């Protein structure tokens, strides 16, 4: 399930484009209720054992140094980590309220260079910092594995 827009979306968006909304007061899945959630519910009516995981292509633009959906770097700031962890948690909670349990979340799509698609470059240490912040703040178990760094490789 995309968290905000993805490569196949009609246009680019996130679930909270309100700058500096660290408490996620303007977080909303209203847009998902129109197109995405009905399709997921229909799929689940056919296959009730369908398991869901969320995948963010990019964090909200105000959390990135270039303030754009395409490319850019996540801002290395404790307020941003907390806000992004809360953003992901709100996604899980909002979908749960819709009767759609999300079992796992991918934090963002990483590319090693500037790209013309929704992405966010984050170093492995930033991903680990985000996982730890989510665990500390919300008691969530954000297991963080960088496939490129495992002995088996990608």
mmCIF file of C-alpha atoms in Angstrom:
data_model
loop_
_atom_site.group_PDB
_atom_site.id
_atom_site.type_symbol
_atom_site.label_atom_id
_atom_site.label_comp_id
_atom_site.label_asym_id
_atom_site.label_seq_id
_atom_site.Cartn_x
_atom_site.Cartn_y
_atom_site.Cartn_z
ATOM 1 C CA UNK A 1 0.000 0.000 0.000
ATOM 2 C CA UNK A 2 1.581 3.320 -0.943
ATOM 3 C CA UNK A 3 2.051 5.835 1.857
ATOM 4 C CA UNK A 4 1.358 8.942 -0.184
ATOM 5 C CA UNK A 5 1.976 8.925 -3.910
ATOM 6 C CA UNK A 6 4.014 6.342 -5.771
ATOM 7 C CA UNK A 7 5.277 5.895 -9.318
ATOM 8 C CA UNK A 8 1.799 4.852 -10.452
ATOM 9 C CA UNK A 9 -0.191 7.666 -8.814
ATOM 10 C CA UNK A 10 -2.055 10.230 -10.895
ATOM 11 C CA UNK A 11 0.074 12.962 -9.317
ATOM 12 C CA UNK A 12 2.496 13.524 -6.461
ATOM 13 C CA UNK A 13 1.286 13.955 -2.887
ATOM 14 C CA UNK A 14 2.016 13.002 0.684
ATOM 15 C CA UNK A 15 -0.373 12.511 3.583
ATOM 16 C CA UNK A 16 0.779 15.761 5.202
ATOM 17 C CA UNK A 17 2.267 18.630 3.205
ATOM 18 C CA UNK A 18 1.823 21.171 6.022
ATOM 19 C CA UNK A 19 5.343 22.514 6.719
ATOM 20 C CA UNK A 20 6.611 21.956 10.251
ATOM 21 C CA UNK A 21 3.556 19.992 11.367
ATOM 22 C CA UNK A 22 5.683 17.904 13.715
ATOM 23 C CA UNK A 23 2.604 16.682 15.623
ATOM 24 C CA UNK A 24 0.894 15.540 12.391
ATOM 25 C CA UNK A 25 -2.277 17.516 13.139
ATOM 26 C CA UNK A 26 -2.958 17.868 9.385
ATOM 27 C CA UNK A 27 -2.218 14.218 8.544
ATOM 28 C CA UNK A 28 -4.986 12.805 6.379
ATOM 29 C CA UNK A 29 -5.807 9.720 4.331
ATOM 30 C CA UNK A 30 -8.871 11.386 2.767
ATOM 31 C CA UNK A 31 -7.392 11.005 -0.688
ATOM 32 C CA UNK A 32 -6.787 7.282 -0.099
ATOM 33 C CA UNK A 33 -10.444 6.844 0.875
ATOM 34 C CA UNK A 34 -11.467 7.802 -2.665
ATOM 35 C CA UNK A 35 -9.276 5.506 -4.749
ATOM 36 C CA UNK A 36 -6.958 3.213 -2.806
ATOM 37 C CA UNK A 37 -8.972 1.986 0.176
ATOM 38 C CA UNK A 38 -12.016 0.845 -1.852
ATOM 39 C CA UNK A 39 -9.743 -1.259 -4.079
ATOM 40 C CA UNK A 40 -7.991 -2.805 -1.096
ATOM 41 C CA UNK A 41 -11.323 -3.634 0.539
ATOM 42 C CA UNK A 42 -12.580 -5.198 -2.681
ATOM 43 C CA UNK A 43 -9.405 -7.293 -2.948
ATOM 44 C CA UNK A 44 -9.816 -8.366 0.679
ATOM 45 C CA UNK A 45 -13.411 -9.411 0.013
ATOM 46 C CA UNK A 46 -12.028 -11.842 -2.571
ATOM 47 C CA UNK A 47 -8.964 -12.861 -0.558
ATOM 48 C CA UNK A 48 -9.591 -12.242 3.175
ATOM 49 C CA UNK A 49 -6.107 -13.501 4.083
ATOM 50 C CA UNK A 50 -4.470 -10.707 2.097
ATOM 51 C CA UNK A 51 -1.679 -9.157 4.163
ATOM 52 C CA UNK A 52 -0.869 -5.459 3.900
ATOM 53 C CA UNK A 53 2.348 -3.508 4.207
ATOM 54 C CA UNK A 54 2.877 0.178 3.584
ATOM 55 C CA UNK A 55 5.599 1.656 1.436
ATOM 56 C CA UNK A 56 6.536 5.326 1.343
ATOM 57 C CA UNK A 57 8.212 6.486 -1.837
ATOM 58 C CA UNK A 58 9.176 9.734 -0.121
ATOM 59 C CA UNK A 59 8.542 11.538 3.157
ATOM 60 C CA UNK A 60 6.590 14.804 3.034
ATOM 61 C CA UNK A 61 8.561 17.398 1.064
ATOM 62 C CA UNK A 62 9.100 19.634 4.089
ATOM 63 C CA UNK A 63 11.209 16.858 5.629
ATOM 64 C CA UNK A 64 13.686 16.931 2.718
ATOM 65 C CA UNK A 65 16.470 19.356 1.914
ATOM 66 C CA UNK A 66 15.212 20.085 -1.607
ATOM 67 C CA UNK A 67 11.550 20.491 -0.517
ATOM 68 C CA UNK A 68 10.467 18.419 -3.531
ATOM 69 C CA UNK A 69 8.989 14.977 -4.108
ATOM 70 C CA UNK A 70 11.770 13.908 -6.478
ATOM 71 C CA UNK A 71 15.148 12.952 -5.060
ATOM 72 C CA UNK A 72 16.540 15.017 -2.170
ATOM 73 C CA UNK A 73 17.944 14.052 1.215
ATOM 74 C CA UNK A 74 16.073 13.507 4.449
ATOM 75 C CA UNK A 75 16.888 16.332 6.883
ATOM 76 C CA UNK A 76 19.080 14.959 9.681
ATOM 77 C CA UNK A 77 17.246 16.499 12.627
ATOM 78 C CA UNK A 78 15.692 14.860 15.698
ATOM 79 C CA UNK A 79 12.406 16.733 15.152
ATOM 80 C CA UNK A 80 12.221 15.348 11.616
ATOM 81 C CA UNK A 81 12.866 11.777 12.777
ATOM 82 C CA UNK A 82 10.150 12.077 15.397
ATOM 83 C CA UNK A 83 7.718 13.642 12.901
ATOM 84 C CA UNK A 84 8.395 10.999 10.262
ATOM 85 C CA UNK A 85 8.030 8.167 12.766
ATOM 86 C CA UNK A 86 4.702 9.709 13.809
ATOM 87 C CA UNK A 87 3.705 10.071 10.126
ATOM 88 C CA UNK A 88 4.249 6.337 9.585
ATOM 89 C CA UNK A 89 2.445 5.475 12.819
ATOM 90 C CA UNK A 90 -0.536 7.651 11.845
ATOM 91 C CA UNK A 91 -0.709 5.798 8.535
ATOM 92 C CA UNK A 92 -0.853 2.449 10.334
ATOM 93 C CA UNK A 93 -3.495 3.738 12.769
ATOM 94 C CA UNK A 94 -5.636 5.358 10.065
ATOM 95 C CA UNK A 95 -5.708 2.203 7.972
ATOM 96 C CA UNK A 96 -6.474 0.147 11.073
ATOM 97 C CA UNK A 97 -9.530 2.371 11.663
ATOM 98 C CA UNK A 98 -10.598 1.556 8.099
ATOM 99 C CA UNK A 99 -10.438 -2.151 8.950
ATOM 100 C CA UNK A 100 -7.158 -2.589 7.081
ATOM 101 C CA UNK A 101 -4.375 -3.865 9.350
ATOM 102 C CA UNK A 102 -0.936 -2.879 8.086
ATOM 103 C CA UNK A 103 1.680 -5.390 9.248
ATOM 104 C CA UNK A 104 4.871 -3.700 8.043
ATOM 105 C CA UNK A 105 6.129 -0.388 6.690
ATOM 106 C CA UNK A 106 8.999 0.530 4.368
ATOM 107 C CA UNK A 107 10.255 4.015 5.254
ATOM 108 C CA UNK A 108 11.166 5.386 1.777
ATOM 109 C CA UNK A 109 12.610 4.501 -1.594
ATOM 110 C CA UNK A 110 16.364 5.135 -1.675
ATOM 111 C CA UNK A 111 18.413 5.825 -4.769
ATOM 112 C CA UNK A 112 22.153 6.558 -4.779
ATOM 113 C CA UNK A 113 21.821 9.573 -7.099
ATOM 114 C CA UNK A 114 19.382 12.292 -8.121
ATOM 115 C CA UNK A 115 16.422 10.763 -9.886
ATOM 116 C CA UNK A 116 13.275 12.092 -11.477
ATOM 117 C CA UNK A 117 10.912 10.038 -9.407
ATOM 118 C CA UNK A 118 9.647 10.192 -5.873
ATOM 119 C CA UNK A 119 12.501 9.181 -3.634
ATOM 120 C CA UNK A 120 14.557 10.241 -0.663
ATOM 121 C CA UNK A 121 18.209 9.540 -0.068
ATOM 122 C CA UNK A 122 18.921 8.423 3.489
ATOM 123 C CA UNK A 123 22.119 6.924 4.783
ATOM 124 C CA UNK A 124 21.830 3.653 6.697
ATOM 125 C CA UNK A 125 22.593 5.423 9.988
ATOM 126 C CA UNK A 126 19.592 7.728 9.418
ATOM 127 C CA UNK A 127 17.304 4.749 8.808
ATOM 128 C CA UNK A 128 18.521 3.188 12.043
ATOM 129 C CA UNK A 129 18.006 6.494 13.892
ATOM 130 C CA UNK A 130 14.426 6.639 12.569
ATOM 131 C CA UNK A 131 13.759 3.066 13.690
ATOM 132 C CA UNK A 132 15.126 3.765 17.162
ATOM 133 C CA UNK A 133 13.125 6.999 17.481
ATOM 134 C CA UNK A 134 9.925 5.149 16.530
ATOM 135 C CA UNK A 135 10.660 2.470 19.071
ATOM 136 C CA UNK A 136 11.513 4.980 21.838
ATOM 137 C CA UNK A 137 8.522 7.242 21.208
ATOM 138 C CA UNK A 138 5.780 4.800 20.367
ATOM 139 C CA UNK A 139 6.943 1.393 21.568
ATOM 140 C CA UNK A 140 6.980 0.111 18.003
ATOM 141 C CA UNK A 141 9.304 -2.613 16.823
ATOM 142 C CA UNK A 142 10.790 -1.132 13.665
ATOM 143 C CA UNK A 143 13.211 -3.829 12.590
ATOM 144 C CA UNK A 144 15.777 -2.142 10.366
ATOM 145 C CA UNK A 145 17.719 -4.250 7.916
ATOM 146 C CA UNK A 146 19.841 -2.891 5.089
ATOM 147 C CA UNK A 147 19.885 -5.699 2.539
ATOM 148 C CA UNK A 148 23.036 -4.358 0.895
ATOM 149 C CA UNK A 149 24.884 -4.801 4.177
ATOM 150 C CA UNK A 150 23.832 -8.402 4.837
ATOM 151 C CA UNK A 151 26.245 -11.215 3.957
ATOM 152 C CA UNK A 152 23.800 -12.547 1.364
ATOM 153 C CA UNK A 153 23.601 -9.156 -0.417
ATOM 154 C CA UNK A 154 20.511 -7.976 -2.272
#
